[in-house]
Short mmCIF file of C-alpha atoms and ligand atoms in Angstrom, two decimals:
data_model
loop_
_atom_site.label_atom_id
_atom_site.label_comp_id
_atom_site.label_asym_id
_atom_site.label_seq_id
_atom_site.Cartn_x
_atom_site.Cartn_y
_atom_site.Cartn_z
CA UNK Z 244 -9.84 23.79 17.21
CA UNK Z 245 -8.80 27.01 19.31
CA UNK Z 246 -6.04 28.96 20.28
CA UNK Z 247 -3.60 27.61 17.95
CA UNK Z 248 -0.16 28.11 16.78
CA UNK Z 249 -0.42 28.51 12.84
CA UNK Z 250 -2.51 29.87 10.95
CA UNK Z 251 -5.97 27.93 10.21
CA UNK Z 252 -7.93 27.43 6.92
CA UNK Z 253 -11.51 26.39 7.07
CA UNK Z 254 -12.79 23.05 5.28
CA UNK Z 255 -15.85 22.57 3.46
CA UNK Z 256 -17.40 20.53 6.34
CA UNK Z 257 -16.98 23.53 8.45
CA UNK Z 258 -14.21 22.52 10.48
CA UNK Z 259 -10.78 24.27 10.20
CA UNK Z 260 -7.17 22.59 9.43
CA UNK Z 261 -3.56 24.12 10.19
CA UNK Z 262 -2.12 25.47 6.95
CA UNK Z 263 1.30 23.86 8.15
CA UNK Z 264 1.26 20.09 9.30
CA UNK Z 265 4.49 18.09 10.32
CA UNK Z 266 5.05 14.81 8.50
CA UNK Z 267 5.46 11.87 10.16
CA UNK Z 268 6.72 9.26 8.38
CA UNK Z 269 10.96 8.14 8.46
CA UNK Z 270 12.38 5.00 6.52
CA UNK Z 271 12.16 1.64 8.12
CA UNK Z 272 15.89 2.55 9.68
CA UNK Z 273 14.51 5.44 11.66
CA UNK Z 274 13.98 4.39 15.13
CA UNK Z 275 10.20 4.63 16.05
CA UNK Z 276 11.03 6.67 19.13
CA UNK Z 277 12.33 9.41 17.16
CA UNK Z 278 8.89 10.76 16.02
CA UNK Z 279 8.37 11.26 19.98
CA UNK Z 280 10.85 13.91 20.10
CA UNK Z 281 10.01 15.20 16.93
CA UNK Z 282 6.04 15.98 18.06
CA UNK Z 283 7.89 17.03 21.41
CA UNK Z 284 9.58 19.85 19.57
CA UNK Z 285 7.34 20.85 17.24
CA UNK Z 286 4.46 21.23 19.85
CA UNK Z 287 6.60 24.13 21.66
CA UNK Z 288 7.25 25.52 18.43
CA UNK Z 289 3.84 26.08 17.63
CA UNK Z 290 2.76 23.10 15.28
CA UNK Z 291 -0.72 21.63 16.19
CA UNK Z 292 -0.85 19.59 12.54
CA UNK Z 293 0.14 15.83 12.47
CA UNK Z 294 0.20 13.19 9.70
CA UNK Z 295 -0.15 9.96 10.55
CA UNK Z 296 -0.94 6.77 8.38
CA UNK Z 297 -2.15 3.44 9.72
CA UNK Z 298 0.74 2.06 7.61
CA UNK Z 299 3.47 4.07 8.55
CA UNK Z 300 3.20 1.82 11.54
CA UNK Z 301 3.83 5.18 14.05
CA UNK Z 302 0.37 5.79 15.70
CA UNK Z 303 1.90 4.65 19.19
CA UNK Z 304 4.67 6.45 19.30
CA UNK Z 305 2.68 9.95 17.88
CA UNK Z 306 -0.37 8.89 20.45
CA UNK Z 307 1.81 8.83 23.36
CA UNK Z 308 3.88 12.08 21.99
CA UNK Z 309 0.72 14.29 21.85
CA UNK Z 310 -0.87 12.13 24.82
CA UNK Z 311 1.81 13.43 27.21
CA UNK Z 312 1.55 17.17 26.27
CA UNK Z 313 -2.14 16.98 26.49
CA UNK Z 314 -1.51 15.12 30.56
CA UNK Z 315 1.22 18.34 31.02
CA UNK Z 316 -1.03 20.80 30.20
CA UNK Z 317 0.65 22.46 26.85
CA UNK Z 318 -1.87 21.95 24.92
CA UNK Z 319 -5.40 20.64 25.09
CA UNK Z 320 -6.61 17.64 22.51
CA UNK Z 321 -9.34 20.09 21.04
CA UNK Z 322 -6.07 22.66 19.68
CA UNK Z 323 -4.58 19.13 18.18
CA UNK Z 324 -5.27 18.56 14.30
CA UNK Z 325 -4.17 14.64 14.07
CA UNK Z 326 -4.62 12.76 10.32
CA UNK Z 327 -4.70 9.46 9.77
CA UNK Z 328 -5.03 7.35 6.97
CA UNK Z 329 -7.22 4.00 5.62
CA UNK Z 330 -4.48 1.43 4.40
CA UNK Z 331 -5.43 0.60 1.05
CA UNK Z 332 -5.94 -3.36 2.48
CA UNK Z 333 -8.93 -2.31 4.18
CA UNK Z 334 -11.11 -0.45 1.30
CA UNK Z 335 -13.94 -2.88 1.41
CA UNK Z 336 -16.92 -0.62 2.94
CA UNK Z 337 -17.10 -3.55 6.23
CA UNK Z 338 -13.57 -3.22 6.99
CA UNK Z 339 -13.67 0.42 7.26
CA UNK Z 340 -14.93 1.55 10.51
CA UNK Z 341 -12.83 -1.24 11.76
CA UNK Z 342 -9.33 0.05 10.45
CA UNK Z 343 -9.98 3.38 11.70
CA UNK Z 344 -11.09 1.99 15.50
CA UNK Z 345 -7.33 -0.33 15.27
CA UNK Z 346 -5.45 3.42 14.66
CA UNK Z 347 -7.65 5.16 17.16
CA UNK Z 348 -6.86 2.34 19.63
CA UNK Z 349 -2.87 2.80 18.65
CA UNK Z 350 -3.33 6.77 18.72
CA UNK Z 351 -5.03 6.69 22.24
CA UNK Z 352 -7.51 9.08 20.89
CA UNK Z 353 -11.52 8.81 20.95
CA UNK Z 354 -11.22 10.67 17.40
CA UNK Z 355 -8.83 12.00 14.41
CA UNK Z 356 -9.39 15.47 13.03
CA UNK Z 357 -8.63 13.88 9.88
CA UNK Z 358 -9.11 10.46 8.12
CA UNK Z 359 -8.37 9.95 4.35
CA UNK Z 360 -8.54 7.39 2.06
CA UNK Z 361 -4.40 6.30 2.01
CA UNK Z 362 -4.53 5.50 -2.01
CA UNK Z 363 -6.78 4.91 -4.59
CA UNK Z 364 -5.40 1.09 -5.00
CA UNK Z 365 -6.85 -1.49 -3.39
CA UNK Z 366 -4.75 -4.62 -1.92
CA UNK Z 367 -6.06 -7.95 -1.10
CA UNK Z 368 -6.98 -7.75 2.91
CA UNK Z 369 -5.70 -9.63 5.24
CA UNK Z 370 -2.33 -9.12 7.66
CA UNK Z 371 -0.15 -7.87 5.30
CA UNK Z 372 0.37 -4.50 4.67
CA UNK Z 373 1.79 -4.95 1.17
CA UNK Z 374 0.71 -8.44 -0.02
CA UNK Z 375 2.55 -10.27 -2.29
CA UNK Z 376 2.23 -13.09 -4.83
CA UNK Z 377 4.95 -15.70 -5.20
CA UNK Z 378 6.55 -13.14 -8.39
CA UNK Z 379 6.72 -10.39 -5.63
CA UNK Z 380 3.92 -8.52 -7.18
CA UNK Z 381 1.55 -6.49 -5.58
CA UNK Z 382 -2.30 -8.48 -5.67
CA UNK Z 383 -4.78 -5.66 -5.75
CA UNK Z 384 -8.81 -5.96 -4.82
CA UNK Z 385 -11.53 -4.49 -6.70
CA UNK Z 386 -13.42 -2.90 -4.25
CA UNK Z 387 -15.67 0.00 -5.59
CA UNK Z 388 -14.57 3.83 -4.27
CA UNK Z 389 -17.59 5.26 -3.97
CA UNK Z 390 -18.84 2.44 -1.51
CA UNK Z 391 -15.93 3.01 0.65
CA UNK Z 392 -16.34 6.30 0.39
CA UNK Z 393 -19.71 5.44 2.16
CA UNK Z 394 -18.02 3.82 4.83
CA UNK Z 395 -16.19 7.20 5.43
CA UNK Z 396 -19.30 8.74 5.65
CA UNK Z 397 -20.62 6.69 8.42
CA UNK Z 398 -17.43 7.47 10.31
CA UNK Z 399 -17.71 10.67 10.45
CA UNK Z 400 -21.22 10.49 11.74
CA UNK Z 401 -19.85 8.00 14.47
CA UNK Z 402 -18.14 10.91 15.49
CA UNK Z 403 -14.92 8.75 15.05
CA UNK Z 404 -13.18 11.61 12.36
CA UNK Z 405 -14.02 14.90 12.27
CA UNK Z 406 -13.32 15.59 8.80
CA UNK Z 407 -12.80 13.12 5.71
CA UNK Z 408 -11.30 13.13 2.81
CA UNK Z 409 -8.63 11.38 0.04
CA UNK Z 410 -5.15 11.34 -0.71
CA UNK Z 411 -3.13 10.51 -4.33
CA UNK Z 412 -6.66 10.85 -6.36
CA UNK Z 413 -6.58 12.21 -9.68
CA UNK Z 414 -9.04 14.59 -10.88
CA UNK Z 415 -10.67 11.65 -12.11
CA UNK Z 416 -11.19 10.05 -8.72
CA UNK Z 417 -12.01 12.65 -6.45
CA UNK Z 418 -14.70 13.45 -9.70
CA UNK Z 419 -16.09 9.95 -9.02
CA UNK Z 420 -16.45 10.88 -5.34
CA UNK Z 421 -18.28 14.60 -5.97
CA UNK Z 422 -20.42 13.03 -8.34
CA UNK Z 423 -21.55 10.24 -6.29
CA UNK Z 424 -25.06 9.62 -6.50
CA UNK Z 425 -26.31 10.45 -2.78
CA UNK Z 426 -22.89 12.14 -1.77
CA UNK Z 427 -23.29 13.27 2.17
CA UNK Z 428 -20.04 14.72 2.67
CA UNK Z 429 -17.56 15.94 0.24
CA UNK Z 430 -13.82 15.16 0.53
CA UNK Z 431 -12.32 18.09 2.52
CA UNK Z 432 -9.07 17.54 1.27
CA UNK Z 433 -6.99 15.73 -1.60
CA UNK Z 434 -3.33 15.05 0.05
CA UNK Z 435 -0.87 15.12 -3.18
CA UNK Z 436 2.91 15.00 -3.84
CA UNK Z 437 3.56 18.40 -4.42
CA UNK Z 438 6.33 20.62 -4.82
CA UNK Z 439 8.17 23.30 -7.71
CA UNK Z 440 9.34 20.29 -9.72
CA UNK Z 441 5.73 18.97 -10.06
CA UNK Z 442 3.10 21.62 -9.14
CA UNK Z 443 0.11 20.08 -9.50
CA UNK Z 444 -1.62 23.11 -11.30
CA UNK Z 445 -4.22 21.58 -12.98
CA UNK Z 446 -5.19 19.52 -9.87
CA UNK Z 447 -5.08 22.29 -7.63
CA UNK Z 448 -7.19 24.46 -9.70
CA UNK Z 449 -9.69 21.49 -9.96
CA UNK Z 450 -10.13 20.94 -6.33
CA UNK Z 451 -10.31 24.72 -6.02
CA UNK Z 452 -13.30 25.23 -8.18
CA UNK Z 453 -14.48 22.31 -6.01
CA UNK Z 454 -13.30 23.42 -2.51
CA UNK Z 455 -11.34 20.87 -1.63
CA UNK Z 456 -8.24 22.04 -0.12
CA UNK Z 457 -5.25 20.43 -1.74
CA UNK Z 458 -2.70 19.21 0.70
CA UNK Z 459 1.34 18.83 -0.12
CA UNK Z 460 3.07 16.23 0.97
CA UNK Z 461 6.81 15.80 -0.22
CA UNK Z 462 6.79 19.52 -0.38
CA UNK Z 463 10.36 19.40 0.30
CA UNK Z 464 11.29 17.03 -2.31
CA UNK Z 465 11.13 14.28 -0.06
CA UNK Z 466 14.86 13.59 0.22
CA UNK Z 467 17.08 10.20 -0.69
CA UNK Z 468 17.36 6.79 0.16
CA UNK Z 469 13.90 6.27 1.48
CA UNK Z 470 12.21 2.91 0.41
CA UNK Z 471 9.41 4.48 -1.82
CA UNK Z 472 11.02 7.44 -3.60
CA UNK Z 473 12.89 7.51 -6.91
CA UNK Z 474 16.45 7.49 -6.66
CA UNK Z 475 18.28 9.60 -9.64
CA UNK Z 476 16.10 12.54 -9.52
CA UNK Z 477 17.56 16.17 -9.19
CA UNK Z 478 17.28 17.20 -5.27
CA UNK Z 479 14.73 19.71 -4.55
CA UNK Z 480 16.75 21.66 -2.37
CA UNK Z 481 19.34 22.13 -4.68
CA UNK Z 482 17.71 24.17 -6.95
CA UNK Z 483 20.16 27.18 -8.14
CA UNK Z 484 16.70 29.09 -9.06
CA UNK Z 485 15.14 28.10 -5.32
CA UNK Z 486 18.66 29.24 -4.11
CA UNK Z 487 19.10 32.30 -5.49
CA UNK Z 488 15.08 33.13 -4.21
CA UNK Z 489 16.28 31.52 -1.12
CA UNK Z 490 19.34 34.09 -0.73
CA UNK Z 491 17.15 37.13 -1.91
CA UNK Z 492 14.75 37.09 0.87
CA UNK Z 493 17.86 35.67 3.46
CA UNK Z 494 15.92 32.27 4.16
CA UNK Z 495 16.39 28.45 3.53
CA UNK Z 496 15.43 26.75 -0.11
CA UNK Z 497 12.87 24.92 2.30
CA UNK Z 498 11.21 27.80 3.50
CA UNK Z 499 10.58 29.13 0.04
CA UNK Z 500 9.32 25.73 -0.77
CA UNK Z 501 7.06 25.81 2.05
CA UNK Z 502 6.03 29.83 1.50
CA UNK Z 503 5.28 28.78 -2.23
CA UNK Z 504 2.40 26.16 -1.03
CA UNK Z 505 0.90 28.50 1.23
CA UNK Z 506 0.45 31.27 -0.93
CA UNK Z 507 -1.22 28.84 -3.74
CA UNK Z 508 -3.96 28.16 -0.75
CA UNK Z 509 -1.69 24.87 -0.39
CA UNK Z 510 -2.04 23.21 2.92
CA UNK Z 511 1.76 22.17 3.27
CA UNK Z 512 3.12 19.32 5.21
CA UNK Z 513 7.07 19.13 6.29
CA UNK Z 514 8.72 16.11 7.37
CA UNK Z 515 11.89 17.03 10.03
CA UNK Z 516 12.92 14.96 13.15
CA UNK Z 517 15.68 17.78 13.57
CA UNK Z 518 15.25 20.47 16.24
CA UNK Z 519 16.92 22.98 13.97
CA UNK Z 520 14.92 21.91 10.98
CA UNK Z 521 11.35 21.78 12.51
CA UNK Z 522 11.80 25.64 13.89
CA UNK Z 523 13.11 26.65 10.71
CA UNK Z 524 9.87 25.16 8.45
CA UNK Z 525 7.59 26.81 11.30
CA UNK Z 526 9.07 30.18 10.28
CA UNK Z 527 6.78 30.59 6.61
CA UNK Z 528 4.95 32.87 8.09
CA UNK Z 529 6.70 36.28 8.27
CA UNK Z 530 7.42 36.91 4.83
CA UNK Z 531 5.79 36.70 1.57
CA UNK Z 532 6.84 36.27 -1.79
CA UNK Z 533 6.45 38.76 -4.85
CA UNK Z 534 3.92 37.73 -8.04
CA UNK Z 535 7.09 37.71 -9.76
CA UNK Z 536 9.00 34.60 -7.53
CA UNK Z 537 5.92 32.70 -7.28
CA UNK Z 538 5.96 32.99 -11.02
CA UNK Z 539 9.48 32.31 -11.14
CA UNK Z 540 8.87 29.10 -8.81
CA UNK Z 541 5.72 27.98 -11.19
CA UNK Z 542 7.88 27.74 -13.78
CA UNK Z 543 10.49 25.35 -12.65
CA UNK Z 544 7.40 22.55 -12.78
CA UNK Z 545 9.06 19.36 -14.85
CA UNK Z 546 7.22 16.72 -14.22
CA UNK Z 547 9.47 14.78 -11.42
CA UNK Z 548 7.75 12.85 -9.01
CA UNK Z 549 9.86 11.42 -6.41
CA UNK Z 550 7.08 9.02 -4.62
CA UNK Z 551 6.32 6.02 -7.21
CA UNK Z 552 4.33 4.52 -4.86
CA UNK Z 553 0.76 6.11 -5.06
CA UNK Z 554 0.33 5.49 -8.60
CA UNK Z 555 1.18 1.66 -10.49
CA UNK Z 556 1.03 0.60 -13.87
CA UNK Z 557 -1.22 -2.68 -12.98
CA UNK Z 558 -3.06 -1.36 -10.42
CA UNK Z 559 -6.82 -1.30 -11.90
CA UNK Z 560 -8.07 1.28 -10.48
CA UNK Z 561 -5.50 4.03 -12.07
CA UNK Z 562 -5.52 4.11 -15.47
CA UNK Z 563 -4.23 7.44 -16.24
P1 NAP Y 668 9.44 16.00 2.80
O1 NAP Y 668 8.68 16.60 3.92
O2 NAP Y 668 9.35 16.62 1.47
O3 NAP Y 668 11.00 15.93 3.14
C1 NAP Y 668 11.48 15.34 4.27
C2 NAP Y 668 12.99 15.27 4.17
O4 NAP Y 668 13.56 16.56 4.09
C3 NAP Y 668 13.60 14.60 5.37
O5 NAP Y 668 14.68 13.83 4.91
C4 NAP Y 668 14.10 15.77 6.22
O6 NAP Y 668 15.20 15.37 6.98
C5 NAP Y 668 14.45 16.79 5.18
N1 NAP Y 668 14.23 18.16 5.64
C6 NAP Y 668 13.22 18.63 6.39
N2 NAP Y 668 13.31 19.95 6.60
C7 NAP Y 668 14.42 20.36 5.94
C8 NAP Y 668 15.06 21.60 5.80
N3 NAP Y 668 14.56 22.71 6.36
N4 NAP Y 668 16.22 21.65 5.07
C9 NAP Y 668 16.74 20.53 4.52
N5 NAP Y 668 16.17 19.32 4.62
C10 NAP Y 668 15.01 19.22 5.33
O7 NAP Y 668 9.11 14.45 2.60
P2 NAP Y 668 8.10 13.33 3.05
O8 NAP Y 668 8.39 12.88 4.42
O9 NAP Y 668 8.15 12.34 1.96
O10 NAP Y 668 6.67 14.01 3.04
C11 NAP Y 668 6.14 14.70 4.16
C12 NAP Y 668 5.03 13.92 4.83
O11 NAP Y 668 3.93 13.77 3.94
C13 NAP Y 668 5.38 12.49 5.22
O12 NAP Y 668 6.17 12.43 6.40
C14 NAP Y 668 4.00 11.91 5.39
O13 NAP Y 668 3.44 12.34 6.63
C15 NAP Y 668 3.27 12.56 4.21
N6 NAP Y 668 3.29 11.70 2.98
C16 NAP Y 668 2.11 11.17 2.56
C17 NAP Y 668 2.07 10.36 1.45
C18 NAP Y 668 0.76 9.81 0.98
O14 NAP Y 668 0.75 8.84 0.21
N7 NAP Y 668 -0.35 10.38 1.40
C19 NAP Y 668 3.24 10.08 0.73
C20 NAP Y 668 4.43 10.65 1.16
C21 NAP Y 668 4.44 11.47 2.28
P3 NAP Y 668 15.29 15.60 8.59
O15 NAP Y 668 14.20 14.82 9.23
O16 NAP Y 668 16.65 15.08 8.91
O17 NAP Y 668 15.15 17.08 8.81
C1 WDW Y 669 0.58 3.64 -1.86
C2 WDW Y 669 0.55 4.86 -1.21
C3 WDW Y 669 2.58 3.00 -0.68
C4 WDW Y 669 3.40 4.78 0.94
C5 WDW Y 669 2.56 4.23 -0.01
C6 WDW Y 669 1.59 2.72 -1.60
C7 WDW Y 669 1.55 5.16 -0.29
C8 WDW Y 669 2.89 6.04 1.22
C9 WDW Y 669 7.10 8.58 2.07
C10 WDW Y 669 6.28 8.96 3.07
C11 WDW Y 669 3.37 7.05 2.17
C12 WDW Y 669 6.73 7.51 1.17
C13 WDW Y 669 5.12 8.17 3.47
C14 WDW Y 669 5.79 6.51 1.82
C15 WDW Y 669 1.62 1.40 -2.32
N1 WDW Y 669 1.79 6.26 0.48
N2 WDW Y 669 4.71 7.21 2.47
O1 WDW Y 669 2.54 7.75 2.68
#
């Protein structure tokens, strides 16, 4: 990575990550072109950070996106940081390398910057992203994470990711993986829901000691109506408390949620297919907030958690 638009923070593998990524993933009524323009945007504004997912069922759109500013010159694939993930149907150690060659194929790209473990729960493999039984319950696989982890390893040394790591672990988990007997590489990164309304403190401060970088996703508090997140919970956004911060240093709620991430050593991911809304998350990076309204921030932590999708009662692998 060189000659990029935001600032960088350097991974424990030795490569380096943009502290501010764009998210990439819209409900199923979202037309797929949509992330095109969104990448479009964003590139001239300066982002170089991408999330992807195998399952968010994108990779084509955000491969031909970043494809065509690479063919015009605006930027070059080496200033590109580009995540994907491993769907959790594919944790068994053979199907590994495999997944990760099906999203490079979709992404037109020889490599990702980033490839994490999608969830700790494991699904039964096959076609189906989500497979059911005939009650319309999940069916999970026991597949061991430490010899998937494995699998992760080899990627990386098939030069097919440049950096690995794990998202929606619990200290727990990502303990498993450190402790592995015969560990090669360490997680670079834990990608978390994160935001004021659940902080993640005691995570973050884990991974710290650890250096692994946490990342935030849902940083904004996600927003309504999508298929995976909570309905009934207060809006982020809302907040009178991230308002009134928000009105103090004359920006948006969002960019104090954003700013709050970054100066916890957060890497921060935002989520906009709006022209107006991806230049105004881009703009964290000219102001800083006092001791006293990061406190202020901490303390409005509660517990809500608006994506019920990365943990599940009777999934076996999560039992806390
Ligand atoms: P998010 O980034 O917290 O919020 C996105 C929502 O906020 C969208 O509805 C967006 O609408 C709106 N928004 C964006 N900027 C705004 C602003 N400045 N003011 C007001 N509203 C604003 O939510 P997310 O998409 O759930 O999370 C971000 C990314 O993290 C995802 O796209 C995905 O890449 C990743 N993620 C990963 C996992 C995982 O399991 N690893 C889970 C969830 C998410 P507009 O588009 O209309 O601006
Ligand atoms: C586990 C982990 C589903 C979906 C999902 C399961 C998961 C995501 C908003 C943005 C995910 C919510 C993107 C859905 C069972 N992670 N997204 O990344």
């Amino acid at each position: 990575m060189s000659n990029i638009g935001s600032p960088l923070v350097k991974l424990n593998d030795g490569h380096a990550m943009p502290v501010l990524g764009l998210g990439t993933s819209a409900p199923a009524e979202v037309a797929k072109k949509e992330v095109e323009e969104a990448i479009n945007i964003a590139i001239d504004v300066g982002y170089r950070h991408f999330d992807s997912a195998y399952f968010y069922q994108n990779e084509e759109e955000i491969g031909r996106a970043i494809g065509k500013k690479i063919a015009s010159g605006t930027v070059k694939r080496d200033e590109i940081f580009c995540t994907s993930k491993l769907w959790s149907t594919f944790h068994r150690p053979e199907l590994v390398q495999k997944a990760l060659e099906a999203s490079l194929k979709k992404l037109q790209m020889s490599y990702v910057d980033l490839y994490l473990i999608h969830s700790p729960m494991s699904f039964k493999p096959g076609d189906e992203l989500l497979p059911m039984d005939a009650q319309g319950k999940l069916i999970y696989d026991t597949v061991d994470l430490c010899s998937t982890w494995e699998a992760m390893e080899k990627c990386k040394d098939a030069g097919l990711a440049k950096s690995i790591g794990v998202s929606n672990f619990n200290c727990r988990q990502l303990e498993m993986i450190l402790n592995k007997p015969g560990l090669k590489y360490k997680p670079v990164c834990n990608q978390v829901e994160c935001h004021p309304y659940h902080n993640q403190r005691k995570l973050l401060e884990f991974c710290k000691s650890k250096d692994v970088v946490l990342v935030a996703y849902a940083a904004l508090g996600s927003n309504t109506k999508k298929q995976w997140v909570k309905k009934g919970n207060p809006i982020l956004l809302e907040d009178p408390v991230l308002n009134a911060i928000a009105e103090k240093y004359r920006r948006t709620p969002a960019q104090i949620a954003l700013r709050y991430q970054l100066q916890r050593g957060i890497v921060v991911l935002a989520k906009s297919f709006n022209r107006k809304r991806i230049q105004e998350n881009f703009q964290i990076f000219d102001f800083q907030l006092t001791p006293e309204d990061m406190k202020t921030i901490d303390d409005l932590n509660r517990n809500i958690q608006y994506f019920d999708g990365s943990t599940s009662e009777d999934s076996p692998d999560l039992d806390d």
